[in-house]
PDB file of C-alpha atoms in Angstrom:
ATOM      1  CA  ASP A 248      42.599 -14.926 -10.331  1.00 53.00           C
ATOM      2  CA  THR A 249      45.962 -15.172  -8.122  1.00 68.00           C
ATOM      3  CA  GLY A 250      43.867 -15.614  -4.794  1.00 92.00           C
ATOM      4  CA  VAL A 251      42.836 -18.329  -2.640  1.00 96.00           C
ATOM      5  CA  SER A 252      40.449 -20.700  -4.378  1.00 97.00           C
ATOM      6  CA  GLN A 253      38.444 -22.586  -2.764  1.00 98.00           C
ATOM      7  CA  ASP A 254      35.431 -25.562  -4.266  1.00 97.00           C
ATOM      8  CA  PRO A 255      32.710 -25.683  -3.947  1.00 97.00           C
ATOM      9  CA  ARG A 256      31.842 -22.975  -2.532  1.00 97.00           C
ATOM     10  CA  HIS A 257      27.963 -24.085  -1.002  1.00 97.00           C
ATOM     11  CA  LYS A 258      28.075 -27.538   0.026  1.00 98.00           C
ATOM     12  CA  ILE A 259      24.156 -29.188   1.319  1.00 98.00           C
ATOM     13  CA  THR A 260      24.408 -32.879   2.144  1.00 98.00           C
ATOM     14  CA  LYS A 261      22.081 -34.801   4.442  1.00 97.00           C
ATOM     15  CA  ARG A 262      24.123 -35.955   8.371  1.00 97.00           C
ATOM     16  CA  GLY A 263      26.072 -38.409   7.669  1.00 97.00           C
ATOM     17  CA  GLN A 264      27.582 -38.136   4.554  1.00 98.00           C
ATOM     18  CA  ASN A 265      30.705 -37.690   3.865  1.00 98.00           C
ATOM     19  CA  VAL A 266      32.149 -34.449   1.943  1.00 98.00           C
ATOM     20  CA  THR A 267      35.659 -33.104   1.110  1.00 98.00           C
ATOM     21  CA  PHE A 268      36.448 -29.493   0.205  1.00 98.00           C
ATOM     22  CA  ARG A 269      39.333 -27.956  -1.579  1.00 98.00           C
ATOM     23  CA  CYS A 270      41.390 -25.542  -1.112  1.00 97.00           C
ATOM     24  CA  ASP A 271      44.424 -24.117  -4.135  1.00 97.00           C
ATOM     25  CA  PRO A 272      46.287 -21.185  -2.074  1.00 96.00           C
ATOM     26  CA  ILE A 273      47.916 -18.990  -3.728  1.00 93.00           C
ATOM     27  CA  SER A 274      51.189 -20.255  -6.263  1.00 90.00           C
ATOM     28  CA  GLU A 275      54.297 -19.636  -4.283  1.00 87.00           C
ATOM     29  CA  HIS A 276      52.394 -19.377  -0.903  1.00 90.00           C
ATOM     30  CA  ASN A 277      54.253 -22.772   1.130  1.00 90.00           C
ATOM     31  CA  ARG A 278      51.429 -22.365   4.295  1.00 92.00           C
ATOM     32  CA  LEU A 279      48.133 -23.876   3.995  1.00 95.00           C
ATOM     33  CA  TYR A 280      45.464 -23.299   6.634  1.00 95.00           C
ATOM     34  CA  TRP A 281      41.908 -24.164   7.427  1.00 96.00           C
ATOM     35  CA  TYR A 282      39.508 -22.858   9.687  1.00 96.00           C
ATOM     36  CA  ARG A 283      36.329 -22.633  10.634  1.00 96.00           C
ATOM     37  CA  GLN A 284      33.877 -19.936  11.242  1.00 97.00           C
ATOM     38  CA  THR A 285      29.921 -20.258  13.015  1.00 95.00           C
ATOM     39  CA  LEU A 286      28.009 -17.600  12.734  1.00 92.00           C
ATOM     40  CA  GLY A 287      29.313 -14.858  15.120  1.00 91.00           C
ATOM     41  CA  GLN A 288      32.526 -15.830  15.832  1.00 93.00           C
ATOM     42  CA  GLY A 289      35.705 -15.060  14.111  1.00 94.00           C
ATOM     43  CA  PRO A 290      36.979 -18.122  12.385  1.00 95.00           C
ATOM     44  CA  GLU A 291      38.239 -20.868  14.317  1.00 93.00           C
ATOM     45  CA  PHE A 292      41.894 -22.802  13.628  1.00 92.00           C
ATOM     46  CA  LEU A 293      41.291 -26.634  12.251  1.00 94.00           C
ATOM     47  CA  THR A 294      45.350 -27.603  10.669  1.00 94.00           C
ATOM     48  CA  TYR A 295      48.253 -26.025   8.911  1.00 91.00           C
ATOM     49  CA  PHE A 296      50.559 -27.258   6.424  1.00 93.00           C
ATOM     50  CA  GLN A 297      54.280 -26.410   5.564  1.00 91.00           C
ATOM     51  CA  ASN A 298      54.417 -27.360   2.180  1.00 90.00           C
ATOM     52  CA  GLU A 299      52.921 -30.956   2.657  1.00 90.00           C
ATOM     53  CA  ALA A 300      53.739 -31.442   5.910  1.00 90.00           C
ATOM     54  CA  GLN A 301      50.860 -31.481   8.561  1.00 90.00           C
ATOM     55  CA  LEU A 302      52.417 -29.504  10.881  1.00 88.00           C
ATOM     56  CA  GLU A 303      49.797 -28.967  14.177  1.00 85.00           C
ATOM     57  CA  LYS A 304      45.773 -29.898  14.198  1.00 87.00           C
ATOM     58  CA  SER A 305      43.548 -28.636  16.604  1.00 88.00           C
ATOM     59  CA  ARG A 306      41.649 -30.579  19.346  1.00 84.00           C
ATOM     60  CA  LEU A 307      38.690 -28.876  17.201  1.00 75.00           C
ATOM     61  CA  LEU A 308      39.759 -31.611  14.233  1.00 80.00           C
ATOM     62  CA  SER A 309      37.944 -34.916  15.924  1.00 83.00           C
ATOM     63  CA  ASP A 310      38.545 -38.261  13.718  1.00 89.00           C
ATOM     64  CA  ARG A 311      35.823 -37.921  11.363  1.00 94.00           C
ATOM     65  CA  PHE A 312      37.885 -34.376   9.656  1.00 94.00           C
ATOM     66  CA  SER A 313      41.294 -35.319   8.079  1.00 94.00           C
ATOM     67  CA  ALA A 314      43.131 -33.142   5.736  1.00 95.00           C
ATOM     68  CA  GLU A 315      45.627 -33.671   2.895  1.00 95.00           C
ATOM     69  CA  ARG A 316      48.099 -31.841   0.918  1.00 95.00           C
ATOM     70  CA  PRO A 317      49.782 -34.308  -0.980  1.00 90.00           C
ATOM     71  CA  LYS A 318      52.387 -32.512  -3.035  1.00 85.00           C
ATOM     72  CA  GLY A 319      52.812 -29.137  -1.369  1.00 83.00           C
ATOM     73  CA  SER A 320      49.786 -27.300  -4.046  1.00 89.00           C
ATOM     74  CA  PHE A 321      46.869 -27.905  -3.290  1.00 95.00           C
ATOM     75  CA  SER A 322      44.684 -29.061  -0.190  1.00 97.00           C
ATOM     76  CA  THR A 323      41.664 -30.753   0.468  1.00 97.00           C
ATOM     77  CA  LEU A 324      39.654 -31.130   3.904  1.00 97.00           C
ATOM     78  CA  GLU A 325      37.081 -34.278   4.426  1.00 97.00           C
ATOM     79  CA  ILE A 326      34.193 -34.296   6.639  1.00 96.00           C
ATOM     80  CA  GLN A 327      33.370 -37.916   7.205  1.00 96.00           C
ATOM     81  CA  ARG A 328      30.002 -39.163   8.594  1.00 96.00           C
ATOM     82  CA  THR A 329      28.587 -35.220   8.772  1.00 97.00           C
ATOM     83  CA  GLU A 330      26.861 -34.011  11.805  1.00 96.00           C
ATOM     84  CA  GLN A 331      24.486 -30.606  11.702  1.00 96.00           C
ATOM     85  CA  GLY A 332      27.066 -29.340  14.050  1.00 94.00           C
ATOM     86  CA  ASP A 333      29.479 -29.178  11.460  1.00 96.00           C
ATOM     87  CA  SER A 334      27.583 -26.525   9.497  1.00 97.00           C
ATOM     88  CA  ALA A 335      29.608 -23.725   9.101  1.00 97.00           C
ATOM     89  CA  MET A 336      31.952 -21.959   6.762  1.00 97.00           C
ATOM     90  CA  TYR A 337      35.124 -24.435   5.951  1.00 98.00           C
ATOM     91  CA  LEU A 338      37.575 -21.147   4.823  1.00 97.00           C
ATOM     92  CA  CYS A 339      41.430 -21.818   3.609  1.00 97.00           C
ATOM     93  CA  ALA A 340      43.739 -19.372   3.583  1.00 96.00           C
ATOM     94  CA  SER A 341      47.639 -19.125   2.633  1.00 94.00           C
ATOM     95  CA  SER A 342      51.218 -17.521   3.554  1.00 90.00           C
ATOM     96  CA  LEU A 343      54.704 -17.067   2.605  1.00 86.00           C
ATOM     97  CA  ALA A 344      57.192 -18.056   5.462  1.00 76.00           C
ATOM     98  CA  GLY A 345      60.496 -17.276   5.769  1.00 65.00           C
ATOM     99  CA  SER A 346      59.367 -14.071   3.232  1.00 55.00           C
ATOM    100  CA  GLY A 347      61.121 -11.632   6.204  1.00 51.00           C
ATOM    101  CA  GLY A 348      60.975 -10.135   9.459  1.00 52.00           C
ATOM    102  CA  ASN A 349      57.620 -11.262  11.002  1.00 51.00           C
ATOM    103  CA  THR A 350      55.480 -11.444   8.011  1.00 58.00           C
ATOM    104  CA  ASP A 351      53.255 -13.943   7.417  1.00 75.00           C
ATOM    105  CA  THR A 352      50.069 -12.677   6.193  1.00 84.00           C
ATOM    106  CA  GLN A 353      46.900 -14.747   5.485  1.00 89.00           C
ATOM    107  CA  TYR A 354      45.084 -14.414   2.700  1.00 93.00           C
ATOM    108  CA  PHE A 355      41.715 -16.692   2.621  1.00 95.00           C
ATOM    109  CA  GLY A 356      39.988 -17.981   0.140  1.00 96.00           C
ATOM    110  CA  PRO A 357      36.253 -17.308  -0.697  1.00 96.00           C
ATOM    111  CA  GLY A 358      34.996 -20.298   1.721  1.00 97.00           C
ATOM    112  CA  THR A 359      32.655 -23.193   1.847  1.00 97.00           C
ATOM    113  CA  ARG A 360      29.426 -23.369   3.487  1.00 97.00           C
ATOM    114  CA  LEU A 361      28.553 -26.217   4.554  1.00 98.00           C
ATOM    115  CA  THR A 362      24.970 -27.039   5.669  1.00 97.00           C
ATOM    116  CA  VAL A 363      24.089 -30.574   7.187  1.00 97.00           C
ATOM    117  CA  LEU A 364      20.573 -31.028   7.015  1.00 96.00           C
TER     118      LEU A 364
ATOM    119  CA  GLN B1445      39.902 -18.036  28.474  1.00 54.00           C
ATOM    120  CA  LYS B1446      39.874 -15.904  25.058  1.00 57.00           C
ATOM    121  CA  GLU B1447      43.393 -15.291  23.542  1.00 90.00           C
ATOM    122  CA  VAL B1448      42.079 -12.658  21.964  1.00 95.00           C
ATOM    123  CA  GLU B1449      39.246 -10.206  23.099  1.00 95.00           C
ATOM    124  CA  GLN B1450      37.005  -7.543  20.721  1.00 95.00           C
ATOM    125  CA  ASN B1451      33.938  -5.796  21.720  1.00 91.00           C
ATOM    126  CA  SER B1452      31.202  -8.011  19.610  1.00 89.00           C
ATOM    127  CA  GLY B1453      29.121  -3.866  19.195  1.00 88.00           C
ATOM    128  CA  PRO B1454      27.513  -3.598  17.009  1.00 94.00           C
ATOM    129  CA  LEU B1455      29.578   0.034  17.098  1.00 95.00           C
ATOM    130  CA  SER B1456      27.800   3.043  15.376  1.00 96.00           C
ATOM    131  CA  VAL B1457      29.074   5.805  13.819  1.00 97.00           C
ATOM    132  CA  PRO B1458      28.164   8.265  11.666  1.00 97.00           C
ATOM    133  CA  GLU B1459      29.162   8.938   7.896  1.00 97.00           C
ATOM    134  CA  GLY B1460      32.692  11.371   8.232  1.00 97.00           C
ATOM    135  CA  ALA B1461      33.142  10.162  11.750  1.00 97.00           C
ATOM    136  CA  ILE B1462      36.280   8.310  12.919  1.00 97.00           C
ATOM    137  CA  ALA B1463      35.254   4.274  14.149  1.00 97.00           C
ATOM    138  CA  SER B1464      37.518   3.534  16.920  1.00 97.00           C
ATOM    139  CA  LEU B1465      37.714  -0.725  16.406  1.00 97.00           C
ATOM    140  CA  ASN B1466      39.529  -1.880  19.479  1.00 96.00           C
ATOM    141  CA  CYS B1467      41.905  -5.702  20.631  1.00 96.00           C
ATOM    142  CA  THR B1468      42.927  -6.844  23.326  1.00 96.00           C
ATOM    143  CA  TYR B1469      45.005 -10.013  23.249  1.00 95.00           C
ATOM    144  CA  SER B1470      46.465 -12.450  25.774  1.00 93.00           C
ATOM    145  CA  ASP B1471      49.278 -14.116  24.685  1.00 90.00           C
ATOM    146  CA  ARG B1472      52.777 -11.884  25.526  1.00 89.00           C
ATOM    147  CA  GLY B1473      54.372 -14.062  22.821  1.00 87.00           C
ATOM    148  CA  SER B1474      52.752 -12.739  20.162  1.00 89.00           C
ATOM    149  CA  GLN B1475      54.552 -10.236  17.879  1.00 87.00           C
ATOM    150  CA  SER B1476      52.422  -9.708  14.945  1.00 91.00           C
ATOM    151  CA  PHE B1477      49.116  -8.170  15.053  1.00 94.00           C
ATOM    152  CA  PHE B1478      46.640  -8.398  11.201  1.00 95.00           C
ATOM    153  CA  TRP B1479      42.894  -6.378  11.380  1.00 97.00           C
ATOM    154  CA  TYR B1480      40.407  -7.970   8.520  1.00 97.00           C
ATOM    155  CA  ARG B1481      37.493  -7.184   7.474  1.00 97.00           C
ATOM    156  CA  GLN B1482      34.663  -9.208   6.814  1.00 97.00           C
ATOM    157  CA  TYR B1483      31.172  -8.118   5.300  1.00 96.00           C
ATOM    158  CA  SER B1484      28.470 -10.610   5.735  1.00 94.00           C
ATOM    159  CA  GLY B1485      28.238 -14.356   4.193  1.00 91.00           C
ATOM    160  CA  LYS B1486      31.713 -13.118   3.186  1.00 94.00           C
ATOM    161  CA  SER B1487      35.501 -14.519   3.505  1.00 95.00           C
ATOM    162  CA  PRO B1488      37.875 -11.770   5.812  1.00 96.00           C
ATOM    163  CA  GLU B1489      39.694  -8.940   3.912  1.00 95.00           C
ATOM    164  CA  LEU B1490      43.387  -8.343   5.162  1.00 94.00           C
ATOM    165  CA  ILE B1491      43.164  -3.852   5.429  1.00 95.00           C
ATOM    166  CA  MET B1492      46.457  -4.049   7.909  1.00 93.00           C
ATOM    167  CA  SER B1493      49.264  -5.649   9.325  1.00 93.00           C
ATOM    168  CA  ILE B1494      51.358  -4.007  12.569  1.00 94.00           C
ATOM    169  CA  TYR B1495      54.085  -5.437  14.659  1.00 91.00           C
ATOM    170  CA  SER B1496      55.854  -2.526  16.394  1.00 92.00           C
ATOM    171  CA  ASN B1497      54.689  -0.383  18.872  1.00 95.00           C
ATOM    172  CA  GLY B1498      53.049   2.633  17.623  1.00 95.00           C
ATOM    173  CA  ASP B1499      51.727   3.637  15.004  1.00 96.00           C
ATOM    174  CA  LYS B1500      51.340   2.365  10.746  1.00 96.00           C
ATOM    175  CA  GLU B1501      49.205   4.272   8.280  1.00 96.00           C
ATOM    176  CA  ASP B1502      47.750   3.190   5.004  1.00 95.00           C
ATOM    177  CA  GLY B1503      45.065   5.520   2.910  1.00 96.00           C
ATOM    178  CA  ARG B1504      41.920   5.905   5.663  1.00 97.00           C
ATOM    179  CA  PHE B1505      43.339   2.972   8.172  1.00 97.00           C
ATOM    180  CA  THR B1506      45.625   3.767  10.846  1.00 97.00           C
ATOM    181  CA  ALA B1507      46.610   0.439  13.217  1.00 97.00           C
ATOM    182  CA  GLN B1508      48.107   0.934  16.512  1.00 97.00           C
ATOM    183  CA  LEU B1509      49.832  -1.461  18.489  1.00 97.00           C
ATOM    184  CA  ASN B1510      51.584  -1.399  22.755  1.00 96.00           C
ATOM    185  CA  LYS B1511      52.173  -4.484  23.348  1.00 94.00           C
ATOM    186  CA  ALA B1512      52.925  -3.395  27.193  1.00 94.00           C
ATOM    187  CA  SER B1513      49.409  -3.123  27.342  1.00 95.00           C
ATOM    188  CA  GLN B1514      48.301  -6.118  25.155  1.00 95.00           C
ATOM    189  CA  TYR B1515      46.820  -3.609  22.747  1.00 96.00           C
ATOM    190  CA  VAL B1516      46.077  -3.298  19.256  1.00 97.00           C
ATOM    191  CA  SER B1517      43.982  -1.004  17.752  1.00 97.00           C
ATOM    192  CA  LEU B1518      42.025  -0.103  14.450  1.00 98.00           C
ATOM    193  CA  LEU B1519      40.874   3.996  13.647  1.00 98.00           C
ATOM    194  CA  ILE B1520      39.045   4.444  10.374  1.00 97.00           C
ATOM    195  CA  ARG B1521      38.991   8.407   9.223  1.00 97.00           C
ATOM    196  CA  ASP B1522      36.193   9.384   7.251  1.00 97.00           C
ATOM    197  CA  SER B1523      34.152   6.152   7.656  1.00 97.00           C
ATOM    198  CA  GLN B1524      31.889   5.424   4.850  1.00 97.00           C
ATOM    199  CA  PRO B1525      28.581   2.986   4.487  1.00 96.00           C
ATOM    200  CA  SER B1526      30.944   0.672   2.399  1.00 96.00           C
ATOM    201  CA  ASP B1527      32.670   0.600   5.534  1.00 97.00           C
ATOM    202  CA  SER B1528      30.229  -1.576   7.667  1.00 97.00           C
ATOM    203  CA  ALA B1529      31.080  -4.875   8.400  1.00 97.00           C
ATOM    204  CA  THR B1530      32.450  -6.781  10.566  1.00 97.00           C
ATOM    205  CA  TYR B1531      36.066  -6.430  11.790  1.00 98.00           C
ATOM    206  CA  LEU B1532      38.308  -8.999  13.058  1.00 97.00           C
ATOM    207  CA  CYS B1533      41.595  -8.190  14.921  1.00 97.00           C
ATOM    208  CA  ALA B1534      44.080 -11.591  14.818  1.00 95.00           C
ATOM    209  CA  ALA B1535      47.188 -12.055  17.176  1.00 94.00           C
ATOM    210  CA  TYR B1536      50.284 -14.243  15.486  1.00 90.00           C
ATOM    211  CA  THR B1537      52.816 -15.697  17.472  1.00 82.00           C
ATOM    212  CA  SER B1538      56.043 -17.380  15.414  1.00 76.00           C
ATOM    213  CA  GLY B1539      56.494 -21.117  16.233  1.00 74.00           C
ATOM    214  CA  THR B1540      52.961 -21.491  17.458  1.00 76.00           C
ATOM    215  CA  TYR B1541      52.014 -21.648  13.323  1.00 76.00           C
ATOM    216  CA  LYS B1542      48.119 -19.795  14.975  1.00 81.00           C
ATOM    217  CA  TYR B1543      46.481 -17.385  14.101  1.00 89.00           C
ATOM    218  CA  ILE B1544      44.407 -16.667  16.958  1.00 93.00           C
ATOM    219  CA  PHE B1545      41.476 -14.268  16.147  1.00 95.00           C
ATOM    220  CA  GLY B1546      38.741 -11.818  17.642  1.00 96.00           C
ATOM    221  CA  THR B1547      35.091 -13.107  17.359  1.00 95.00           C
ATOM    222  CA  GLY B1548      34.907  -9.355  15.471  1.00 96.00           C
ATOM    223  CA  THR B1549      33.224  -5.705  16.129  1.00 96.00           C
ATOM    224  CA  ARG B1550      31.014  -4.811  14.334  1.00 97.00           C
ATOM    225  CA  LEU B1551      30.814  -1.949  12.405  1.00 97.00           C
ATOM    226  CA  LYS B1552      27.871   0.204  10.490  1.00 97.00           C
ATOM    227  CA  VAL B1553      28.367   3.337   9.631  1.00 97.00           C
ATOM    228  CA  LEU B1554      25.502   5.653   9.185  1.00 95.00           C
ATOM    229  CA  ALA B1555      24.840   7.427   6.446  1.00 91.00           C
TER     230      ALA B1555
END
C-alpha cells in the first residue's frame, strides 16, 4: 500500500496521560498536514510541514500539542496531559508541492481516533 | 466567520437521480478547490479537484466553479446508495499552506 498510513488507528487513554501518533506520508510527498476532526465538523487544520520544517501552526494547537517531522519523512503528533476535549479523529494528509500549476492535492490517511476518558 | 460554507443536509435523493451539492467560500484569493467524500468513521477520500472557472467532469461526477460568485458545486449523476456519505468541500490558497474545509453535506441516496 503506497498511501498515507497512520498508527495507531484507535487510542483510548485516561485524562492526563500523554499520547503520540505517527503518520507516514506517500513516499515522494514533501508536504505533510495534521488535522483534527470532531463529529459533524470538517477537518480543522493543526499544523503543516514542508520537508522537515514546520511552517505553520494553528492557534488550535495549544502548548500541549507538539509535532515533528525529523527527517522530512514520517511525522509524529504528541498530545501531553490529554483532556476530554481532545477526543477526536486526528487526520494526517500529504501532498507534493511544485508538481505543476495549481496542483497541491492532499491525500488523507485513515486517521487515529482518540478517546480520552 | 466560516470561510467555507456548506449546507449540512441531509440531502435525500432517489436512486438514479442527480444530486447537487453546493459550497461557497469567502477568500477571493482561494484558487484551488477540492471535493472529498467521507463515509461515517472513515477518513476523507478525494473525488475531484477544480482550479478554473467552468465545469470539470469525471465519470458520474461534475465539479463546477464560479470564482466571480465564489461558488463551487458537485453534481453526482445516476446517484447510487453507495454514494451516501458526507461530502466535504475544501478551498486552498497558495502561500497560506492551508486547506479550509466546510462542515460537509450529508447525502442520502434512497434505494
